[in-house]
Coordinates of N, CA and C in Angstrom, one line a residue:
X1 N 0.9 -1.2 0.0 CA 0.0 0.0 0.0 C 0.9 1.2 0.0
X2 N 0.3 2.3 -0.5 CA 1.1 3.5 -0.7 C 0.2 4.8 -0.5
X3 N 0.7 5.8 0.2 CA 0.0 7.0 0.3 C 0.5 7.9 -0.8
X4 N -0.3 8.3 -1.7 CA 0.1 9.1 -2.9 C 0.0 10.6 -2.6
X5 N -1.0 11.0 -1.9 CA -1.2 12.5 -1.6 C -1.9 12.7 -0.3
X6 N -1.5 13.8 0.4 CA -2.3 14.3 1.5 C -2.5 15.7 1.3
X7 N -3.8 16.1 1.1 CA -4.1 17.5 0.7 C -4.9 18.1 1.8
X8 N -4.6 19.4 2.1 CA -5.4 20.1 3.1 C -6.5 20.9 2.3
X9 N -7.7 20.4 2.3 CA -8.8 21.1 1.6 C -9.5 22.1 2.4
X10 N -9.3 22.1 3.7 CA -9.9 23.1 4.6 C -9.1 22.9 5.9
X11 N -9.2 23.9 6.8 CA -8.5 23.8 8.1 C -8.8 22.6 8.9
X12 N -10.0 22.0 8.7 CA -10.4 20.8 9.4 C -10.6 19.6 8.5
X13 N -10.1 19.6 7.3 CA -10.3 18.5 6.4 C -9.0 18.1 5.7
X14 N -8.7 16.8 5.5 CA -7.6 16.3 4.8 C -8.1 15.3 3.8
X15 N -7.7 15.5 2.5 CA -8.0 14.5 1.5 C -6.8 13.6 1.2
X16 N -7.0 12.3 1.4 CA -6.0 11.3 1.2 C -6.2 10.5 -0.1
X17 N -5.1 10.3 -0.8 CA -5.2 9.4 -2.0 C -4.3 8.2 -1.7
X18 N -4.9 7.1 -1.7 CA -4.2 5.8 -1.3 C -4.1 4.9 -2.5
X19 N -3.0 4.1 -2.6 CA -2.8 3.1 -3.6 C -2.7 1.8 -2.9
X20 N -3.6 0.9 -3.4 CA -3.7 -0.5 -2.8 C -3.2 -1.5 -3.9
X21 N -2.2 -2.2 -3.5 CA -1.6 -3.2 -4.5 C -2.3 -4.6 -4.2
X22 N -2.3 -5.5 -5.3 CA -2.9 -6.8 -5.1 C -2.2 -7.6 -4.0
X23 N -0.9 -7.3 -3.8 CA -0.2 -8.0 -2.7 C -0.7 -7.6 -1.3
X24 N -1.1 -6.3 -1.2 CA -1.7 -5.9 0.1 C -3.0 -6.7 0.4
X25 N -3.8 -6.8 -0.7 CA -5.1 -7.5 -0.5 C -4.8 -9.0 -0.2
X26 N -3.8 -9.6 -0.9 CA -3.6 -11.0 -0.7 C -3.1 -11.2 0.8
X27 N -2.3 -10.3 1.3 CA -1.8 -10.5 2.7 C -3.0 -10.4 3.7
X28 N -3.9 -9.4 3.5 CA -5.0 -9.3 4.4 C -6.0 -10.5 4.2
X29 N -6.2 -11.0 3.0 CA -7.0 -12.1 2.7 C -6.5 -13.4 3.4
X30 N -5.2 -13.5 3.3 CA -4.6 -14.7 4.0 C -4.8 -14.7 5.5
X31 N -4.7 -13.6 6.1 CA -4.9 -13.5 7.5 C -6.4 -13.8 7.9
X32 N -7.3 -13.3 7.0 CA -8.7 -13.5 7.2 C -9.1 -15.0 7.1
X33 N -8.5 -15.6 6.1 CA -8.8 -17.1 5.9 C -8.2 -17.9 7.0
X34 N -7.1 -17.5 7.6 CA -6.6 -18.2 8.7 C -7.5 -18.2 9.9
X35 N -8.1 -17.0 10.2 CA -9.0 -16.8 11.3 C -10.3 -17.6 11.0
X36 N -10.8 -17.5 9.7 CA -12.0 -18.2 9.3 C -11.8 -19.7 9.5
X37 N -10.7 -20.2 9.1 CA -10.4 -21.6 9.1 C -10.4 -22.2 10.5
X38 N -10.1 -21.4 11.5 CA -10.1 -21.8 12.9 C -11.5 -21.9 13.5
X39 N -12.4 -21.0 12.9 CA -13.7 -20.9 13.5 C -14.9 -21.5 12.7
X40 N -14.6 -21.7 11.4 CA -15.7 -22.2 10.5 C -16.2 -23.6 10.9
X41 N -17.6 -23.7 10.9 CA -18.2 -25.0 11.2 C -19.1 -25.4 10.0
X42 N -18.7 -26.4 9.3 CA -19.4 -26.9 8.1 C -19.7 -28.3 8.3
X43 N -20.9 -28.8 8.0 CA -21.2 -30.2 8.1 C -20.2 -31.1 7.4
X44 N -19.9 -32.2 8.0 CA -19.0 -33.3 7.6 C -17.6 -32.9 7.8
X45 N -17.3 -31.8 8.4 CA -15.9 -31.4 8.6 C -15.8 -31.0 10.1
X46 N -14.7 -31.4 10.7 CA -14.4 -31.0 12.1 C -14.1 -29.5 12.1
X47 N -14.4 -28.9 13.2 CA -14.0 -27.4 13.4 C -12.5 -27.2 13.2
X48 N -12.1 -26.3 12.3 CA -10.7 -26.0 12.1 C -10.1 -26.9 11.0
X49 N -10.9 -27.8 10.5 CA -10.4 -28.8 9.5 C -11.0 -28.6 8.1
X50 N -11.7 -27.5 7.9 CA -12.4 -27.3 6.6 C -11.4 -27.0 5.5
X51 N -11.4 -27.6 4.4 CA -10.4 -27.4 3.3 C -10.4 -25.9 2.9
X52 N -9.2 -25.4 2.6 CA -9.1 -24.0 2.1 C -9.9 -23.8 0.9
X53 N -9.9 -24.7 -0.1 CA -10.6 -24.5 -1.3 C -12.1 -24.3 -1.1
X54 N -12.7 -25.1 -0.1 CA -14.1 -25.0 0.2 C -14.4 -23.6 0.9
X55 N -13.5 -23.2 1.7 CA -13.7 -21.8 2.3 C -13.7 -20.8 1.2
X56 N -12.7 -20.9 0.3 CA -12.7 -19.9 -0.8 C -13.9 -19.9 -1.7
X57 N -14.4 -21.1 -1.9 CA -15.6 -21.3 -2.7 C -16.8 -20.6 -2.0
X58 N -16.9 -20.8 -0.7 CA -18.1 -20.3 0.0 C -18.0 -18.8 0.4
X59 N -16.8 -18.4 0.8 CA -16.6 -17.1 1.4 C -15.7 -16.1 0.7
X60 N -15.4 -16.4 -0.5 CA -14.4 -15.5 -1.2 C -14.8 -14.1 -1.3
X61 N -16.0 -13.8 -1.7 CA -16.5 -12.4 -1.8 C -16.5 -11.7 -0.5
X62 N -16.9 -12.4 0.5 CA -16.9 -11.7 1.9 C -15.5 -11.5 2.3
X63 N -14.6 -12.4 2.1 CA -13.2 -12.3 2.5 C -12.5 -11.2 1.7
X64 N -12.8 -11.1 0.4 CA -12.1 -10.0 -0.4 C -12.6 -8.6 0.1
X65 N -13.8 -8.5 0.4 CA -14.3 -7.2 0.9 C -13.7 -6.8 2.2
X66 N -13.6 -7.8 3.1 CA -13.0 -7.6 4.4 C -11.5 -7.3 4.3
X67 N -10.8 -8.0 3.4 CA -9.4 -7.7 3.1 C -9.1 -6.4 2.6
X68 N -10.0 -5.9 1.7 CA -9.8 -4.6 1.1 C -10.0 -3.5 2.2
X69 N -11.1 -3.7 3.0 CA -11.3 -2.7 4.1 C -10.2 -2.7 5.1
X70 N -9.6 -3.8 5.4 CA -8.5 -3.9 6.3 C -7.3 -3.2 5.7
X71 N -7.0 -3.4 4.4 CA -5.9 -2.8 3.8 C -6.0 -1.3 3.8
X72 N -7.2 -0.8 3.5 CA -7.4 0.7 3.5 C -7.3 1.2 5.0
X73 N -7.8 0.5 6.0 CA -7.6 0.9 7.3 C -6.2 1.0 7.8
X74 N -5.3 0.0 7.3 CA -3.9 0.1 7.7 C -3.2 1.3 7.0
X75 N -3.6 1.6 5.8 CA -3.0 2.7 5.1 C -3.4 4.0 5.8
X76 N -4.7 4.1 6.3 CA -5.1 5.3 7.0 C -4.4 5.4 8.3
X77 N -4.2 4.3 9.1 CA -3.5 4.4 10.3 C -2.1 4.8 10.1
X78 N -1.5 4.4 9.0 CA -0.1 4.8 8.7 C 0.1 6.2 8.4
X79 N -0.8 6.7 7.5 CA -0.7 8.1 7.1 C -1.1 9.1 8.2
X80 N -2.1 8.7 9.0 CA -2.4 9.7 10.2 C -1.3 9.7 11.2
X81 N -0.6 8.6 11.4 CA 0.5 8.6 12.3 C 1.7 9.3 11.8
X82 N 2.1 9.1 10.5 CA 3.2 9.8 10.0 C 3.0 11.3 9.8
X83 N 1.8 11.7 9.5 CA 1.5 13.1 9.3 C 0.9 13.8 10.6
X84 N 0.9 13.1 11.7 CA 0.4 13.6 13.0 C -1.0 14.2 12.8
X85 N -1.8 13.4 12.1 CA -3.2 13.9 11.8 C -4.1 13.3 12.9
X86 N -4.9 14.1 13.6 CA -5.8 13.6 14.6 C -7.2 13.6 13.9
X87 N -7.6 12.5 13.5 CA -8.9 12.3 12.8 C -10.0 12.3 13.8
X88 N -11.2 12.9 13.3 CA -12.4 12.9 14.1 C -13.5 12.2 13.3
X89 N -14.0 11.1 13.9 CA -15.0 10.4 13.2 C -14.5 9.5 12.1
X90 N -15.4 9.0 11.3 CA -15.1 8.0 10.2 C -14.8 8.8 8.9
X91 N -13.9 8.2 8.0 CA -13.6 8.9 6.8 C -14.8 9.0 5.8
X92 N -14.8 10.0 5.0 CA -15.9 10.2 4.0 C -15.3 9.8 2.6
X93 N -16.1 9.0 1.8 CA -15.6 8.6 0.5 C -16.8 8.3 -0.4
X94 N -16.4 8.2 -1.7 CA -17.4 8.0 -2.7 C -17.7 6.4 -2.7
X95 N -18.9 6.0 -2.4 CA -19.2 4.6 -2.3 C -19.0 3.9 -3.6
X96 N -19.4 4.5 -4.7 CA -19.3 3.9 -6.1 C -17.8 3.7 -6.4
X97 N -17.0 4.7 -6.1 CA -15.6 4.6 -6.4 C -14.9 3.5 -5.5
X98 N -15.4 3.4 -4.3 CA -14.8 2.4 -3.4 C -15.2 1.0 -3.8
X99 N -16.5 0.8 -4.3 CA -16.9 -0.5 -4.7 C -16.2 -0.9 -6.0
X100 N -16.0 0.0 -6.9 CA -15.3 -0.3 -8.2 C -13.8 -0.7 -7.9
X101 N -13.2 0.0 -7.0 CA -11.8 -0.3 -6.6 C -11.7 -1.6 -6.0
X102 N -12.6 -1.9 -5.1 CA -12.6 -3.2 -4.4 C -12.8 -4.4 -5.4
X103 N -13.6 -4.2 -6.5 CA -13.8 -5.3 -7.4 C -12.5 -5.6 -8.2
X104 N -11.6 -4.6 -8.4 CA -10.4 -4.8 -9.2 C -9.2 -5.0 -8.4
X105 N -9.2 -4.8 -7.1 CA -8.0 -4.7 -6.3 C -7.3 -6.1 -6.2
X106 N -8.0 -7.2 -6.5 CA -7.3 -8.5 -6.4 C -6.4 -8.7 -7.6
X107 N -6.7 -8.0 -8.7 CA -5.9 -8.2 -10.0 C -5.0 -7.0 -10.4
X108 N -5.3 -5.8 -9.9 CA -4.4 -4.7 -10.3 C -4.4 -3.6 -9.2
X109 N -3.4 -2.8 -9.2 CA -3.3 -1.7 -8.2 C -4.5 -0.7 -8.4
X110 N -5.0 -0.2 -7.4 CA -6.2 0.7 -7.5 C -5.9 1.9 -6.6
X111 N -6.5 3.0 -6.9 CA -6.4 4.3 -6.1 C -7.7 4.6 -5.6
X112 N -7.8 5.1 -4.4 CA -9.0 5.6 -3.8 C -8.7 6.9 -3.0
X113 N -9.8 7.7 -2.9 CA -9.6 9.0 -2.2 C -10.6 9.0 -1.0
X114 N -10.1 9.5 0.1 CA -10.9 9.6 1.3 C -10.7 11.0 1.9
X115 N -11.7 11.5 2.6 CA -11.6 12.8 3.3 C -11.8 12.6 4.8
X116 N -10.9 13.1 5.5 CA -11.0 13.0 7.0 C -11.3 14.4 7.6
X117 N -12.1 14.3 8.6 CA -12.3 15.5 9.5 C -11.2 15.4 10.5
X118 N -10.5 16.5 10.7 CA -9.4 16.5 11.7 C -9.5 17.6 12.7
X119 N -8.8 17.4 13.8 CA -8.7 18.5 14.8 C -7.8 19.6 14.3
X120 N -8.3 20.8 14.2 CA -7.6 22.0 13.6 C -6.3 22.3 14.5
X121 N -5.3 22.7 13.8 CA -4.1 23.2 14.5 C -4.3 24.6 14.9
X122 N -3.9 25.0 16.1 CA -3.9 26.4 16.6 C -2.8 26.6 17.6
X123 N -2.5 27.8 17.8 CA -1.5 28.2 18.7 C -2.2 28.8 20.0
X124 N -1.8 28.3 21.1 CA -2.4 28.8 22.3 C -1.8 30.2 22.7
X125 N -2.7 31.2 22.7 CA -2.2 32.5 23.1 C -1.6 32.6 24.5
X126 N -0.9 33.6 24.7 CA -0.3 33.8 26.1 C -1.5 34.1 27.1
X127 N -1.5 33.3 28.1 CA -2.6 33.4 29.1 C -2.1 33.7 30.5
X128 N -0.8 33.4 30.7 CA -0.2 33.6 32.0 C -0.2 35.1 32.4
X129 N -0.6 35.4 33.6 CA -0.7 36.8 34.0 C -1.9 37.5 33.7
X130 N -2.8 36.8 33.0 CA -4.1 37.5 32.6 C -5.0 37.6 33.8
X131 N -5.5 38.8 34.0 CA -6.4 39.0 35.1 C -7.8 38.9 34.8
X132 N -8.6 38.2 35.6 CA -10.0 38.0 35.4 C -10.8 38.8 36.4
X133 N -11.8 39.4 36.0 CA -12.8 40.1 36.9 C -13.9 39.1 37.2
X134 N -13.9 38.7 38.5 CA -14.9 37.8 39.0 C -16.0 38.6 39.6
X135 N -17.2 38.6 39.1 CA -18.3 39.4 39.7 C -18.7 38.9 41.1
X136 N -18.9 39.8 42.0 CA -19.3 39.4 43.3 C -20.8 39.4 43.4
X137 N -21.3 38.4 44.0 CA -22.8 38.2 44.1 C -23.1 38.5 45.6
X138 N -23.9 39.6 45.8 CA -24.2 39.9 47.2 C -25.6 39.4 47.5
X139 N -25.7 38.8 48.6 CA -27.0 38.3 49.1 C -27.5 39.3 50.1
X140 N -28.7 39.9 49.8 CA -29.2 40.9 50.7 C -30.2 40.3 51.7
X141 N -30.6 41.1 52.7 CA -31.5 40.6 53.7 C -32.9 40.4 53.0
X142 N -33.2 41.2 52.0 CA -34.5 41.1 51.3 C -34.6 39.7 50.6
X143 N -33.4 39.4 50.0 CA -33.4 38.1 49.2 C -33.6 36.9 50.2
X144 N -32.9 37.0 51.4 CA -33.1 35.9 52.4 C -34.5 35.8 52.8
X145 N -35.1 37.0 53.1 CA -36.5 37.0 53.6 C -37.5 36.4 52.5
X146 N -37.2 36.8 51.3 CA -38.1 36.3 50.2 C -38.0 34.8 50.1
X147 N -36.7 34.3 50.2 CA -36.5 32.9 50.1 C -37.2 32.1 51.2
X148 N -37.0 32.7 52.4 CA -37.7 32.1 53.6 C -39.2 32.1 53.4
X149 N -39.7 33.2 52.9 CA -41.2 33.2 52.7 C -41.6 32.2 51.7
X150 N -40.8 32.0 50.7 CA -41.2 31.0 49.7 C -41.2 29.6 50.3
X151 N -40.2 29.3 51.1 CA -40.2 28.0 51.8 C -41.4 27.9 52.7
X152 N -41.7 28.9 53.5 CA -42.9 28.8 54.4 C -44.1 28.6 53.6
X153 N -44.3 29.2 52.5 CA -45.5 29.0 51.7 C -45.6 27.6 51.1
X154 N -44.4 27.1 50.7 CA -44.4 25.8 50.1 C -44.7 24.7 51.1
X155 N -44.4 25.0 52.4 CA -44.7 24.0 53.5 C -46.0 24.3 54.2
X156 N -46.7 25.3 53.8 CA -48.0 25.7 54.5 C -49.1 24.7 54.2
X157 N -50.1 24.6 55.1 CA -51.3 23.8 54.9 C -52.5 24.6 55.3
X158 N -53.7 24.2 54.8 CA -54.9 25.0 55.0 C -55.6 24.5 56.3
X159 N -56.0 25.5 57.1 CA -56.7 25.2 58.3 C -58.1 25.9 58.3
X160 N -59.1 25.1 58.5 CA -60.5 25.6 58.5 C -60.7 26.6 59.6
X161 N -61.3 27.8 59.3 CA -61.6 28.8 60.3 C -63.1 29.0 60.4
X162 N -63.7 28.8 61.5 CA -65.2 28.9 61.6 C -65.6 29.8 62.7
X163 N -64.7 30.6 63.3 CA -65.1 31.5 64.4 C -65.0 33.0 64.0
X164 N -64.9 33.3 62.7 CA -64.8 34.7 62.3 C -65.2 34.8 60.9
X165 N -65.4 36.0 60.4 CA -65.8 36.2 59.0 C -64.5 36.2 58.1
X166 N -64.8 36.2 56.8 CA -63.7 36.1 55.8 C -62.9 37.4 55.8
X167 N -61.6 37.4 55.8 CA -60.8 38.6 55.7 C -59.9 38.5 54.5
X168 N -59.3 39.7 54.2 CA -58.4 39.7 53.0 C -57.2 38.8 53.3
X169 N -56.8 38.1 52.3 CA -55.7 37.2 52.4 C -56.1 35.7 52.7
X170 N -57.4 35.6 53.1 CA -57.9 34.2 53.4 C -58.0 33.4 52.1
X171 N -58.0 32.1 52.3 CA -58.3 31.2 51.1 C -59.7 30.7 51.3
X172 N -60.5 30.8 50.3 CA -61.9 30.5 50.4 C -62.3 29.4 49.3
X173 N -63.3 28.6 49.7 CA -64.0 27.7 48.8 C -65.4 28.2 48.8
X174 N -65.9 28.7 47.6 CA -67.2 29.3 47.6 C -68.1 28.6 46.5
X175 N -69.4 28.8 46.6 CA -70.3 28.3 45.6 C -70.9 29.6 45.0
X176 N -70.8 29.7 43.7 CA -71.2 30.9 43.0 C -72.1 30.6 41.8
X177 N -73.2 31.4 41.7 CA -74.1 31.3 40.6 C -74.2 32.7 40.0
X178 N -73.6 32.8 38.8 CA -73.5 34.1 38.1 C -74.6 34.2 37.1
X179 N -75.3 35.4 37.0 CA -76.3 35.6 36.0 C -76.1 36.9 35.4
X180 N -76.7 37.0 34.2 CA -76.7 38.3 33.4 C -78.2 38.5 33.0
X181 N -78.8 39.3 33.8 CA -80.3 39.4 33.6 C -80.9 38.1 34.2
X182 N -81.6 37.4 33.4 CA -82.2 36.1 33.8 C -81.3 34.9 33.3
X183 N -80.3 35.2 32.5 CA -79.5 34.1 31.9 C -78.3 33.8 32.7
X184 N -78.0 32.5 33.0 CA -76.9 32.1 33.7 C -75.6 32.3 32.9
X185 N -74.5 32.6 33.6 CA -73.2 32.7 33.0 C -72.3 31.5 33.4
X186 N -72.2 30.5 32.5 CA -71.6 29.2 32.9 C -70.1 29.4 33.3
X187 N -69.4 30.4 32.6 CA -68.0 30.6 32.9 C -67.7 31.0 34.3
X188 N -68.7 31.6 35.0 CA -68.5 32.1 36.3 C -69.3 31.4 37.4
X189 N -70.0 30.3 36.9 CA -70.8 29.6 37.9 C -70.1 28.3 38.3
X190 N -70.0 28.2 39.6 CA -69.2 27.0 40.1 C -69.9 26.5 41.4
X191 N -69.9 25.2 41.6 CA -70.3 24.6 42.9 C -69.2 24.7 43.9
X192 N -67.9 24.7 43.4 CA -66.8 24.8 44.3 C -65.7 25.7 43.5
X193 N -65.7 26.9 43.9 CA -64.7 27.9 43.3 C -63.6 28.2 44.4
X194 N -62.4 28.0 44.1 CA -61.3 28.2 45.0 C -60.7 29.6 44.8
X195 N -60.6 30.4 45.9 CA -60.0 31.7 45.9 C -58.7 31.5 46.7
X196 N -57.5 31.5 46.2 CA -56.3 31.2 46.9 C -56.0 32.2 48.0
X197 N -56.2 33.5 47.6 CA -55.9 34.6 48.5 C -56.8 35.8 48.3
X198 N -57.7 36.0 49.1 CA -58.8 37.0 48.9 C -58.2 38.4 48.8
X199 N -58.6 39.1 47.7 CA -58.2 40.4 47.4 C -56.7 40.6 47.1
X200 N -56.1 39.5 46.6 CA -54.7 39.6 46.4 C -54.4 39.7 44.9
X201 N -54.8 40.8 44.3 CA -54.4 41.1 42.9 C -55.2 40.3 41.9
X202 N -56.3 39.7 42.1 CA -57.1 39.0 41.1 C -57.7 40.0 40.1
X203 N -58.0 39.5 38.9 CA -58.4 40.4 37.8 C -59.8 41.0 37.9
X204 N -60.6 40.5 38.9 CA -61.9 41.1 39.2 C -62.0 41.6 40.6
X205 N -61.5 42.7 41.0 CA -61.4 43.1 42.4 C -62.7 43.1 43.1
X206 N -63.8 43.6 42.4 CA -65.1 43.7 43.0 C -65.6 42.3 43.5
X207 N -65.2 41.3 42.7 CA -65.7 40.0 43.0 C -65.1 39.5 44.4
X208 N -63.8 39.7 44.6 CA -63.2 39.4 45.9 C -63.7 40.2 47.0
X209 N -63.9 41.5 46.8 CA -64.3 42.4 47.8 C -65.7 42.0 48.4
X210 N -66.5 41.4 47.5 CA -67.8 41.0 48.0 C -67.8 40.0 49.1
X211 N -66.8 39.2 49.2 CA -66.7 38.1 50.2 C -66.1 38.6 51.5
X212 N -65.5 39.7 51.5 CA -64.8 40.2 52.8 C -65.9 40.5 53.8
X213 N -65.8 39.9 55.0 CA -66.7 40.1 56.1 C -67.9 39.1 56.1
X214 N -67.9 38.2 55.1 CA -69.0 37.3 55.1 C -68.7 36.0 55.9
X215 N -69.7 35.4 56.4 CA -69.6 34.2 57.3 C -69.7 32.9 56.5
X216 N -69.3 31.8 57.1 CA -69.5 30.5 56.4 C -71.0 30.2 56.2
X217 N -71.3 29.7 55.0 CA -72.7 29.3 54.6 C -73.6 30.5 54.5
X218 N -73.1 31.7 54.5 CA -73.9 32.9 54.3 C -74.1 33.1 52.8
X219 N -75.4 33.2 52.4 CA -75.8 33.5 51.0 C -76.0 35.0 50.8
X220 N -75.6 35.5 49.7 CA -75.8 36.9 49.5 C -75.7 37.2 48.0
X221 N -76.1 38.3 47.6 CA -76.0 38.7 46.2 C -75.2 40.0 46.0
X222 N -74.5 40.1 44.9 CA -73.7 41.3 44.6 C -73.6 41.5 43.1
X223 N -73.3 42.7 42.7 CA -73.1 43.0 41.3 C -71.7 43.4 41.0
X224 N -71.2 43.0 39.8 CA -69.9 43.4 39.3 C -69.9 43.5 37.8
X225 N -68.9 44.2 37.3 CA -68.9 44.3 35.8 C -67.5 43.9 35.3
X226 N -67.4 43.6 34.0 CA -66.2 43.2 33.4 C -65.7 44.2 32.4
X227 N -64.4 44.4 32.3 CA -63.9 45.3 31.3 C -64.0 44.6 29.9
X228 N -64.1 45.4 28.8 CA -64.2 44.8 27.5 C -63.0 43.9 27.2
X229 N -61.8 44.2 27.8 CA -60.6 43.4 27.5 C -60.6 42.1 28.2
X230 N -61.5 41.9 29.2 CA -61.5 40.7 30.0 C -61.9 39.5 29.1
X231 N -61.2 38.3 29.2 CA -61.6 37.2 28.4 C -63.0 36.7 28.6
X232 N -63.6 36.9 29.7 CA -65.0 36.5 30.0 C -66.1 37.5 29.5
X233 N -65.6 38.6 29.0 CA -66.6 39.7 28.7 C -67.4 39.3 27.4
X234 N -68.7 39.5 27.5 CA -69.5 39.3 26.4 C -70.4 40.5 26.1
X235 N -70.4 41.0 24.9 CA -71.1 42.3 24.6 C -72.6 42.1 24.7

């Protein structure tokens, strides 16, 4: 085998042109047949005692393909080592060209081209003595308190209160029947509506305000309106 050319087609690519001789193929094929002869199991023959001619008759095409691939791989290993090429991934090649070369390689010398992705060469700039500005992260009392409050809220549980009226900040479960004139509004009618925190920034303030000061099981009526931009608004 012979390496005819090594071309740099890009900073991260090398094109290799290899020449494979019939003798290279014969050497690889011989090694493959030796391994096959030790392992082949064919009826009427003991393992390791199958005649070479029979192996060639049955497996020649497979062996020739394997021998050609091994010869190419050895050439690649040689050229990458001699040229200090650090290849990345598998080589790229024209499959039709590769198949055609493989068909003729047992009888004549063939040339094939492959392209390798390689690690680019670069010079490490001077870095000793370089100063880095490491930003300081200051934890304020407010941040600590906010974090503690989040932890408290995540660990909180609901406790029923039956000895006072509803206050701002309470969590309520209410039954609501909303009407517009004589027509019921399904989007706001609920047998169980959960209000997580009364008067805490919800999008219909008048709705929450109506429950402040009310007792458990107390029924009452109130009116409220929706802005035109509200998703539940109907003209």
